[in-house]
Amino acid sequence: MAKTSYTCVECGYRTPKPLGRCPSCGAWGSFQEVAPSPAPRGRKPDPETPSLVALSQVKEAEEKRFSSGLSEVDRVLGGGFVPGEVVLLGGEPGVGKSTLLLELAKHLTQKVYYLAGEESPAQIKLRARRLGVKDLLLLKETRLEPLLSLLERDPPEVLFVDSIQTVEAGGSPGSLVAVREATQAFVRLAKEEGITTLLVGHVTKEGVVAGPKSIEHAVDATLYLESAGVYRVLRSAKNRFGPVGELGVFRMEEEGLVEVQNPSEAFLMERPLGVPGSAIALALAGERALALEVQALAAKTPFPAPRRVVQGLDARRVDMVLAVLERRLGLPLGNLDVYVNLAGGLRVQDPGLDLAVALAVYSAVVGRALPPDLAVVGEVGLLGEVRSVMGLERRLREGERARFSRFLHPGNTRSLGKAVEEYLG
């Protein structure tokens, strides 16, 4: 005789007796009784035997894409949406995820369903009117089974789910069990019906999508919408059909998200000229080259251990560059607090910014400004050498487009000491 078991509605942990606190996820009072399934009578039917398919016999299908209507979104996706693709969109509350969905709905010519789990239709209509969305098919059903039945009976071409944490499946909405089951169901439906699906997900305090990691493994692409000052940056963290790390830049205005066609010009608009501690770096984010300002400030520390504060850059790489400046060039940093910032609020993890960081810090310490028409790129090694970087030609073309006339890169300088001597000596 089968015994009754108890399951945690938050994480799916099973136990033969009820517990006050789940040992897996730590939730209190989350166990529910699960009735035992009746044992089947008679002989079990033989399972269907799977068949093998030779790779040479697989028919090649041309990858068909369709545009999202927004060139910045197409860039991040690698050329547009793919039929049957499942995209996970994450971002902090209020960053503009729902606004981005309505912007996509306004530009898409395909049949779009919008599953509104967090807002009422009246709230969505108010925002849609402000953004200029004329018509949209809304769904208010959040129970998974009736929702799948409707989508199978009358499938759309594009489905927006806002958000996956509001779908009721298996456990309480937002629990690990519900999010995992709902995601798997939407992925299965998208592949069978060819529905391009965009799932909105909440993020944790660490800035990653909330829920089990299996969600990001199940989807085809994971995008994050982030705030960068007055701008919004759409970044790809995973993409099976395009590059990873690609950036799309928008500006949030009253009429919605407006695409920024020239991010370099936008991020350098407020750049001060002739000020020590400023250097222009030619960075590479995915396939996109950007001209960005690296700022540095050095001040006498009142503490026994000097502070190192980094914003927008890899703090470990900045520490390494500071060590090279102190050991190889003799720059005294032992009694100075050093602050390094990538202006504009962007976050870029690129070794090609090392040379700009080194020159900005050296400029801030000695109090001499770099030429305003100079842009630099290069990785700094532990021996003080300037090493080559990926996409150098693309970076230099972006520098010329941003109207810089002088460039410092691994092709014309091989030593950090020579670069400092030439422009700050």
Tab-separated table of C-alpha atoms in Angstrom:
chain	number	residue	atom	x	y	z
A	1	MET	CA	0.000	0.000	0.000
A	2	ALA	CA	1.380	3.394	-1.038
A	3	LYS	CA	2.087	5.856	1.760
A	4	THR	CA	1.115	9.481	1.926
A	5	SER	CA	3.958	11.963	1.400
A	6	TYR	CA	4.358	15.689	1.920
A	7	THR	CA	5.822	18.164	-0.573
A	8	CYS	CA	7.196	21.667	-0.063
A	9	VAL	CA	5.287	24.026	-2.375
A	10	GLU	CA	8.298	26.353	-2.553
A	11	CYS	CA	11.059	24.030	-3.728
A	12	GLY	CA	9.476	20.567	-4.236
A	13	TYR	CA	11.284	18.800	-1.373
A	14	ARG	CA	9.491	15.564	-0.414
A	15	THR	CA	9.280	13.934	3.003
A	16	PRO	CA	7.207	11.058	4.462
A	17	LYS	CA	5.992	13.241	7.341
A	18	PRO	CA	5.128	16.929	7.688
A	19	LEU	CA	7.829	19.302	8.895
A	20	GLY	CA	7.542	22.830	10.227
A	21	ARG	CA	10.540	24.127	8.273
A	22	CYS	CA	11.757	22.857	4.920
A	23	PRO	CA	15.373	21.621	5.207
A	24	SER	CA	15.992	22.436	1.543
A	25	CYS	CA	14.798	26.036	1.077
A	26	GLY	CA	14.154	27.084	4.684
A	27	ALA	CA	10.471	28.001	4.159
A	28	TRP	CA	8.126	27.680	7.127
A	29	GLY	CA	4.713	25.948	6.924
A	30	SER	CA	5.182	25.119	3.243
A	31	PHE	CA	4.432	21.361	3.283
A	32	GLN	CA	1.242	20.030	1.704
A	33	GLU	CA	-0.054	16.485	1.758
A	34	VAL	CA	0.203	14.605	-1.521
A	35	ALA	CA	-2.151	11.671	-2.032
A	36	PRO	CA	-0.462	8.487	-3.248
A	37	SER	CA	-1.081	7.617	-6.857
A	38	PRO	CA	-2.946	4.310	-7.296
A	39	ALA	CA	-0.840	1.429	-8.484
A	40	PRO	CA	-1.697	0.389	-12.051
A	41	ARG	CA	-3.324	-3.011	-12.456
A	42	GLY	CA	-2.294	-5.548	-14.981
A	43	ARG	CA	0.779	-5.591	-17.142
A	44	LYS	CA	2.385	-2.272	-17.961
A	45	PRO	CA	2.474	-1.444	-21.669
A	46	ASP	CA	5.890	-1.563	-23.264
A	47	PRO	CA	7.342	1.926	-23.677
A	48	GLU	CA	7.821	3.170	-27.217
A	49	THR	CA	11.329	2.373	-28.413
A	50	PRO	CA	13.233	5.503	-29.511
A	51	SER	CA	14.840	5.512	-32.940
A	52	LEU	CA	18.273	6.764	-33.956
A	53	VAL	CA	18.772	9.339	-36.704
A	54	ALA	CA	22.047	9.731	-38.581
A	55	LEU	CA	23.342	13.294	-38.751
A	56	SER	CA	23.800	12.979	-42.519
A	57	GLN	CA	20.061	12.263	-42.897
A	58	VAL	CA	18.913	15.323	-40.954
A	59	LYS	CA	17.380	17.927	-43.249
A	60	GLU	CA	18.949	21.340	-42.983
A	61	ALA	CA	16.452	24.043	-42.115
A	62	GLU	CA	17.343	27.614	-42.973
A	63	GLU	CA	17.261	29.884	-39.941
A	64	LYS	CA	14.326	32.218	-40.558
A	65	ARG	CA	14.271	35.384	-38.510
A	66	PHE	CA	11.847	38.250	-38.275
A	67	SER	CA	12.594	41.747	-37.053
A	68	SER	CA	11.386	42.971	-33.686
A	69	GLY	CA	10.867	46.424	-35.165
A	70	LEU	CA	13.577	47.870	-32.878
A	71	SER	CA	17.102	47.837	-34.312
A	72	GLU	CA	18.719	47.800	-30.848
A	73	VAL	CA	16.736	44.702	-29.850
A	74	ASP	CA	17.597	43.036	-33.168
A	75	ARG	CA	21.285	43.739	-32.494
A	76	VAL	CA	21.152	42.095	-29.063
A	77	LEU	CA	19.234	39.070	-30.406
A	78	GLY	CA	21.705	38.603	-33.256
A	79	GLY	CA	19.452	39.741	-36.112
A	80	GLY	CA	15.898	39.428	-34.786
A	81	PHE	CA	13.595	36.806	-33.314
A	82	VAL	CA	13.654	33.151	-34.416
A	83	PRO	CA	10.294	31.304	-34.654
A	84	GLY	CA	9.944	29.014	-31.634
A	85	GLU	CA	12.619	30.875	-29.688
A	86	VAL	CA	12.132	31.365	-25.931
A	87	VAL	CA	13.710	34.522	-24.493
A	88	LEU	CA	13.988	35.281	-20.774
A	89	LEU	CA	14.000	39.019	-19.938
A	90	GLY	CA	15.172	40.047	-16.478
A	91	GLY	CA	15.552	43.398	-14.779
A	92	GLU	CA	14.968	45.321	-11.577
A	93	PRO	CA	11.460	46.579	-10.752
A	94	GLY	CA	10.638	49.781	-12.618
A	95	VAL	CA	13.522	49.544	-15.087
A	96	GLY	CA	11.138	49.346	-18.070
A	97	LYS	CA	10.526	45.657	-18.869
A	98	SER	CA	6.780	46.070	-19.426
A	99	THR	CA	7.399	49.239	-21.419
A	100	LEU	CA	9.811	47.348	-23.657
A	101	LEU	CA	7.179	44.642	-24.254
A	102	LEU	CA	4.627	47.251	-25.323
A	103	GLU	CA	7.200	48.889	-27.613
A	104	LEU	CA	7.798	45.501	-29.251
A	105	ALA	CA	4.048	44.889	-29.545
A	106	LYS	CA	3.659	48.264	-31.265
A	107	HIS	CA	6.271	47.470	-33.921
A	108	LEU	CA	5.660	43.747	-34.496
A	109	THR	CA	3.417	42.824	-37.440
A	110	GLN	CA	2.858	39.278	-36.148
A	111	LYS	CA	-0.094	38.110	-34.052
A	112	VAL	CA	0.859	38.933	-30.441
A	113	TYR	CA	-0.694	37.745	-27.166
A	114	TYR	CA	0.169	39.629	-23.980
A	115	LEU	CA	-0.266	37.635	-20.758
A	116	ALA	CA	-0.772	40.292	-18.083
A	117	GLY	CA	-0.205	38.661	-14.726
A	118	GLU	CA	0.973	41.680	-12.739
A	119	GLU	CA	-1.158	44.549	-14.049
A	120	SER	CA	-4.838	44.988	-14.788
A	121	PRO	CA	-6.008	45.555	-18.380
A	122	ALA	CA	-6.898	49.154	-17.428
A	123	GLN	CA	-3.326	49.829	-16.278
A	124	ILE	CA	-1.897	48.332	-19.448
A	125	LYS	CA	-4.289	50.402	-21.578
A	126	LEU	CA	-3.148	53.622	-19.915
A	127	ARG	CA	0.501	52.860	-20.669
A	128	ALA	CA	-0.312	51.582	-24.167
A	129	ARG	CA	-2.150	54.825	-24.995
A	130	ARG	CA	0.877	56.852	-23.872
A	131	LEU	CA	3.206	54.699	-26.001
A	132	GLY	CA	0.951	54.817	-29.055
A	133	VAL	CA	-0.064	51.133	-29.070
A	134	LYS	CA	-3.339	50.983	-30.994
A	135	ASP	CA	-4.507	47.431	-30.294
A	136	LEU	CA	-3.273	44.399	-28.381
A	137	LEU	CA	-4.709	41.014	-27.415
A	138	LEU	CA	-4.555	40.638	-23.631
A	139	LEU	CA	-4.745	37.488	-21.493
A	140	LYS	CA	-5.603	37.619	-17.789
A	141	GLU	CA	-5.552	33.855	-17.150
A	142	THR	CA	-2.636	32.847	-14.916
A	143	ARG	CA	-3.557	29.174	-14.340
A	144	LEU	CA	-1.217	27.110	-16.463
A	145	GLU	CA	-3.567	24.354	-17.704
A	146	PRO	CA	-6.375	26.620	-19.041
A	147	LEU	CA	-3.731	28.911	-20.501
A	148	LEU	CA	-2.010	26.089	-22.404
A	149	SER	CA	-5.387	24.860	-23.642
A	150	LEU	CA	-6.178	28.288	-25.088
A	151	LEU	CA	-2.760	28.693	-26.683
A	152	GLU	CA	-2.933	25.237	-28.290
A	153	ARG	CA	-6.429	25.912	-29.619
A	154	ASP	CA	-5.589	29.351	-31.038
A	155	PRO	CA	-1.804	29.779	-31.055
A	156	PRO	CA	-0.255	33.223	-31.584
A	157	GLU	CA	2.969	33.950	-33.449
A	158	VAL	CA	4.468	35.858	-30.510
A	159	LEU	CA	3.663	35.447	-26.806
A	160	PHE	CA	4.650	37.860	-24.029
A	161	VAL	CA	4.427	36.526	-20.447
A	162	ASP	CA	4.610	39.296	-17.826
A	163	SER	CA	5.728	37.725	-15.606
A	164	ILE	CA	6.623	34.035	-15.269
A	165	GLN	CA	6.437	34.385	-11.451
A	166	THR	CA	2.656	35.020	-11.621
A	167	VAL	CA	1.775	31.757	-13.393
A	168	GLU	CA	0.069	29.181	-11.154
A	169	ALA	CA	1.668	25.788	-11.814
A	170	GLY	CA	2.371	23.005	-9.304
A	171	GLY	CA	3.002	25.236	-6.276
A	172	SER	CA	2.194	28.718	-5.141
A	173	PRO	CA	2.866	31.437	-7.774
A	174	GLY	CA	6.490	32.543	-7.655
A	175	SER	CA	7.773	29.406	-5.925
A	176	LEU	CA	10.646	27.444	-7.409
A	177	VAL	CA	8.342	24.569	-8.350
A	178	ALA	CA	5.798	26.818	-10.097
A	179	VAL	CA	8.421	28.825	-11.996
A	180	ARG	CA	10.229	25.688	-13.159
A	181	GLU	CA	7.076	23.885	-14.309
A	182	ALA	CA	5.662	26.981	-16.043
A	183	THR	CA	8.927	27.640	-17.876
A	184	GLN	CA	9.206	24.045	-19.064
A	185	ALA	CA	5.581	24.110	-20.254
A	186	PHE	CA	6.083	27.330	-22.237
A	187	VAL	CA	9.326	26.030	-23.761
A	188	ARG	CA	7.620	22.802	-24.836
A	189	LEU	CA	4.683	24.728	-26.335
A	190	ALA	CA	6.995	27.146	-28.158
A	191	LYS	CA	8.966	24.335	-29.805
A	192	GLU	CA	5.851	22.376	-30.818
A	193	GLU	CA	3.820	25.320	-32.159
A	194	GLY	CA	6.670	27.580	-33.321
A	195	ILE	CA	5.594	30.390	-30.964
A	196	THR	CA	8.233	33.017	-30.243
A	197	THR	CA	7.932	33.484	-26.476
A	198	LEU	CA	9.321	36.245	-24.280
A	199	LEU	CA	9.210	35.511	-20.535
A	200	VAL	CA	9.679	38.346	-18.046
A	201	GLY	CA	11.433	37.265	-14.844
A	202	HIS	CA	12.030	38.985	-11.518
A	203	VAL	CA	15.614	39.433	-10.362
A	204	THR	CA	17.234	38.762	-6.997
A	205	LYS	CA	19.358	41.144	-4.914
A	206	GLU	CA	22.398	39.824	-6.784
A	207	GLY	CA	20.844	40.953	-10.089
A	208	VAL	CA	20.156	37.509	-11.601
A	209	VAL	CA	16.784	36.067	-12.587
A	210	ALA	CA	14.953	34.661	-9.572
A	211	GLY	CA	14.133	30.958	-9.543
A	212	PRO	CA	16.056	27.767	-10.242
A	213	LYS	CA	19.054	27.918	-12.554
A	214	SER	CA	17.306	25.372	-14.784
A	215	ILE	CA	15.180	28.253	-16.141
A	216	GLU	CA	18.179	29.871	-17.834
A	217	HIS	CA	19.299	26.468	-19.138
A	218	ALA	CA	15.870	25.789	-20.668
A	219	VAL	CA	15.466	29.055	-22.607
A	220	ASP	CA	17.299	29.998	-25.796
A	221	ALA	CA	18.361	33.489	-24.746
A	222	THR	CA	18.644	35.443	-21.502
A	223	LEU	CA	18.532	39.236	-21.669
A	224	TYR	CA	18.887	41.792	-18.886
A	225	LEU	CA	17.495	45.322	-18.978
A	226	GLU	CA	19.660	47.537	-16.781
A	227	SER	CA	19.709	51.175	-15.772
A	228	ALA	CA	22.730	53.292	-16.763
A	229	GLY	CA	22.039	56.835	-15.615
A	230	VAL	CA	19.342	58.276	-17.864
A	231	TYR	CA	19.744	55.353	-20.261
A	232	ARG	CA	18.527	51.755	-20.325
A	233	VAL	CA	20.912	49.033	-21.503
A	234	LEU	CA	19.687	45.716	-22.887
A	235	ARG	CA	22.409	43.087	-22.468
A	236	SER	CA	22.535	39.453	-23.624
A	237	ALA	CA	23.895	36.978	-21.060
A	238	LYS	CA	23.056	33.881	-23.133
A	239	ASN	CA	22.063	33.507	-26.777
A	240	ARG	CA	21.889	30.314	-28.806
A	241	PHE	CA	21.206	32.249	-31.992
A	242	GLY	CA	23.571	35.201	-31.646
A	243	PRO	CA	26.502	36.794	-29.817
A	244	VAL	CA	26.746	36.961	-26.031
A	245	GLY	CA	27.467	40.249	-24.280
A	246	GLU	CA	25.890	42.403	-27.000
A	247	LEU	CA	24.467	45.763	-25.889
A	248	GLY	CA	21.441	47.763	-26.968
A	249	VAL	CA	21.035	51.287	-25.611
A	250	PHE	CA	17.742	53.126	-25.048
A	251	ARG	CA	16.693	56.387	-23.472
A	252	MET	CA	13.593	56.434	-21.286
A	253	GLU	CA	11.287	59.297	-22.225
A	254	GLU	CA	7.642	60.139	-21.677
A	255	GLU	CA	6.615	58.486	-24.936
A	256	GLY	CA	8.497	55.291	-24.060
A	257	LEU	CA	11.886	53.773	-24.793
A	258	VAL	CA	13.749	55.621	-27.554
A	259	GLU	CA	16.650	53.908	-29.314
A	260	VAL	CA	20.088	55.513	-29.037
A	261	GLN	CA	21.727	55.027	-32.430
A	262	ASN	CA	25.122	56.487	-31.409
A	263	PRO	CA	25.902	55.409	-27.807
A	264	SER	CA	29.466	56.746	-27.934
A	265	GLU	CA	28.245	60.285	-28.592
A	266	ALA	CA	25.579	59.937	-25.895
A	267	PHE	CA	27.975	58.734	-23.185
A	268	LEU	CA	30.642	61.356	-24.053
A	269	MET	CA	28.215	64.278	-24.258
A	270	GLU	CA	29.008	65.583	-20.744
A	271	ARG	CA	32.718	64.828	-20.838
A	272	PRO	CA	34.891	67.644	-19.387
A	273	LEU	CA	37.949	68.663	-21.415
A	274	GLY	CA	41.419	69.368	-20.064
A	275	VAL	CA	40.784	67.823	-16.635
A	276	PRO	CA	43.352	65.427	-15.075
A	277	GLY	CA	42.088	61.907	-14.410
A	278	SER	CA	40.082	61.460	-17.626
A	279	ALA	CA	40.905	59.045	-20.468
A	280	ILE	CA	38.876	57.889	-23.457
A	281	ALA	CA	38.805	54.112	-23.902
A	282	LEU	CA	37.708	52.228	-27.007
A	283	ALA	CA	35.786	49.325	-25.499
A	284	LEU	CA	34.166	46.273	-27.056
A	285	ALA	CA	30.822	45.000	-25.741
A	286	GLY	CA	29.816	41.922	-27.707
A	287	GLU	CA	30.173	42.927	-31.354
A	288	ARG	CA	29.727	46.640	-30.630
A	289	ALA	CA	32.614	49.073	-30.217
A	290	LEU	CA	32.080	52.025	-27.871
A	291	ALA	CA	34.068	55.134	-26.985
A	292	LEU	CA	33.729	55.575	-23.216
A	293	GLU	CA	35.279	57.839	-20.599
A	294	VAL	CA	37.301	56.332	-17.757
A	295	GLN	CA	37.593	58.694	-14.785
A	296	ALA	CA	40.057	58.439	-11.902
A	297	LEU	CA	40.555	60.377	-8.689
A	298	ALA	CA	43.356	60.047	-6.153
A	299	ALA	CA	43.149	61.606	-2.687
A	300	LYS	CA	45.224	61.323	0.490
A	301	THR	CA	43.754	58.634	2.718
A	302	PRO	CA	42.935	59.143	6.404
A	303	PHE	CA	42.848	55.373	6.939
A	304	PRO	CA	45.690	52.916	7.664
A	305	ALA	CA	44.740	50.936	4.507
A	306	PRO	CA	43.976	53.068	1.428
A	307	ARG	CA	40.608	52.554	-0.263
A	308	ARG	CA	40.113	51.254	-3.810
A	309	VAL	CA	36.635	52.023	-5.169
A	310	VAL	CA	35.671	50.856	-8.684
A	311	GLN	CA	32.399	51.462	-10.557
A	312	GLY	CA	31.518	49.867	-13.903
A	313	LEU	CA	34.810	47.987	-14.340
A	314	ASP	CA	36.339	44.730	-13.142
A	315	ALA	CA	37.700	45.641	-9.700
A	316	ARG	CA	40.323	42.872	-9.802
A	317	ARG	CA	41.739	44.095	-13.105
A	318	VAL	CA	41.869	47.647	-11.769
A	319	ASP	CA	43.798	46.411	-8.698
A	320	MET	CA	46.236	44.668	-11.023
A	321	VAL	CA	46.758	47.831	-13.093
A	322	LEU	CA	47.383	49.841	-9.916
A	323	ALA	CA	49.990	47.300	-8.822
A	324	VAL	CA	51.740	47.610	-12.197
A	325	LEU	CA	51.763	51.414	-11.924
A	326	GLU	CA	53.294	51.284	-8.454
A	327	ARG	CA	55.830	48.524	-9.090
A	328	ARG	CA	56.891	49.122	-12.714
A	329	LEU	CA	56.508	52.903	-13.021
A	330	GLY	CA	57.201	53.872	-9.398
A	331	LEU	CA	53.918	55.745	-8.969
A	332	PRO	CA	53.350	56.295	-5.203
A	333	LEU	CA	49.885	54.965	-4.344
A	334	GLY	CA	50.505	53.585	-0.847
A	335	ASN	CA	48.949	56.561	0.974
A	336	LEU	CA	46.278	57.460	-1.598
A	337	ASP	CA	42.631	56.474	-1.926
A	338	VAL	CA	41.968	55.671	-5.596
A	339	TYR	CA	38.530	55.920	-7.207
A	340	VAL	CA	37.955	54.647	-10.753
A	341	ASN	CA	34.654	55.083	-12.581
A	342	LEU	CA	33.327	54.264	-16.036
A	343	ALA	CA	31.274	57.404	-16.754
A	344	GLY	CA	27.657	56.987	-17.787
A	345	GLY	CA	26.720	54.093	-15.506
A	346	LEU	CA	27.674	51.287	-17.905
A	347	ARG	CA	29.265	48.033	-16.770
A	348	VAL	CA	31.897	46.696	-19.188
A	349	GLN	CA	34.178	43.717	-18.582
A	350	ASP	CA	36.887	44.269	-21.190
A	351	PRO	CA	40.678	43.823	-20.746
A	352	GLY	CA	41.112	46.448	-23.480
A	353	LEU	CA	40.273	49.152	-20.926
A	354	ASP	CA	43.456	48.496	-18.885
A	355	LEU	CA	45.520	51.129	-20.695
A	356	ALA	CA	42.839	53.794	-20.217
A	357	VAL	CA	42.611	52.969	-16.507
A	358	ALA	CA	46.398	53.211	-16.119
A	359	LEU	CA	46.631	56.572	-17.913
A	360	ALA	CA	43.616	58.005	-16.076
A	361	VAL	CA	45.064	57.069	-12.666
A	362	TYR	CA	48.546	58.348	-13.562
A	363	SER	CA	47.013	61.579	-14.860
A	364	ALA	CA	45.020	62.037	-11.636
A	365	VAL	CA	48.077	61.482	-9.411
A	366	VAL	CA	50.491	63.769	-11.276
A	367	GLY	CA	47.808	66.385	-12.057
A	368	ARG	CA	48.402	66.554	-15.828
A	369	ALA	CA	45.580	66.080	-18.339
A	370	LEU	CA	45.703	63.883	-21.424
A	371	PRO	CA	45.149	65.450	-24.880
A	372	PRO	CA	41.385	65.804	-25.536
A	373	ASP	CA	41.682	64.214	-29.007
A	374	LEU	CA	43.384	61.024	-27.726
A	375	ALA	CA	41.638	57.645	-27.461
A	376	VAL	CA	43.410	54.554	-26.097
A	377	VAL	CA	42.951	50.805	-26.082
A	378	GLY	CA	45.117	47.946	-24.870
A	379	GLU	CA	45.567	45.293	-22.209
A	380	VAL	CA	48.283	45.890	-19.622
A	381	GLY	CA	50.404	42.924	-18.565
A	382	LEU	CA	52.118	42.406	-15.216
A	383	LEU	CA	55.475	43.328	-16.747
A	384	GLY	CA	54.164	46.702	-17.894
A	385	GLU	CA	53.740	45.707	-21.517
A	386	VAL	CA	50.759	46.694	-23.671
A	387	ARG	CA	49.185	43.577	-25.166
A	388	SER	CA	46.916	43.109	-28.180
A	389	VAL	CA	43.128	42.988	-27.850
A	390	MET	CA	40.226	41.568	-29.827
A	391	GLY	CA	38.530	43.685	-32.491
A	392	LEU	CA	41.213	46.374	-32.671
A	393	GLU	CA	40.203	47.569	-36.163
A	394	ARG	CA	36.559	47.835	-35.103
A	395	ARG	CA	37.530	49.865	-32.044
A	396	LEU	CA	39.694	52.243	-34.064
A	397	ARG	CA	36.907	52.801	-36.602
A	398	GLU	CA	34.574	53.718	-33.728
A	399	GLY	CA	37.209	56.139	-32.438
A	400	GLU	CA	37.408	57.831	-35.844
A	401	ARG	CA	33.601	58.007	-35.975
A	402	ALA	CA	33.670	59.677	-32.541
A	403	ARG	CA	36.040	62.311	-34.034
A	404	PHE	CA	39.255	61.402	-32.245
A	405	SER	CA	42.431	62.096	-34.214
A	406	ARG	CA	45.124	60.425	-32.091
A	407	PHE	CA	45.140	56.818	-30.929
A	408	LEU	CA	47.270	54.820	-28.524
A	409	HIS	CA	47.015	51.067	-29.089
A	410	PRO	CA	49.190	47.909	-29.151
A	411	GLY	CA	50.116	48.632	-32.774
A	412	ASN	CA	52.035	51.825	-31.976
A	413	THR	CA	53.128	51.313	-28.363
A	414	ARG	CA	54.351	48.167	-26.628
A	415	SER	CA	55.113	49.567	-23.177
A	416	LEU	CA	53.027	51.388	-20.575
A	417	GLY	CA	56.095	53.382	-19.571
A	418	LYS	CA	56.547	54.751	-23.101
A	419	ALA	CA	52.864	55.694	-23.293
A	420	VAL	CA	53.116	57.600	-20.004
A	421	GLU	CA	56.355	59.289	-21.073
A	422	GLU	CA	54.878	60.396	-24.418
A	423	TYR	CA	51.621	61.911	-23.129
A	424	LEU	CA	52.137	62.566	-19.410
A	425	GLY	CA	55.912	62.863	-19.073
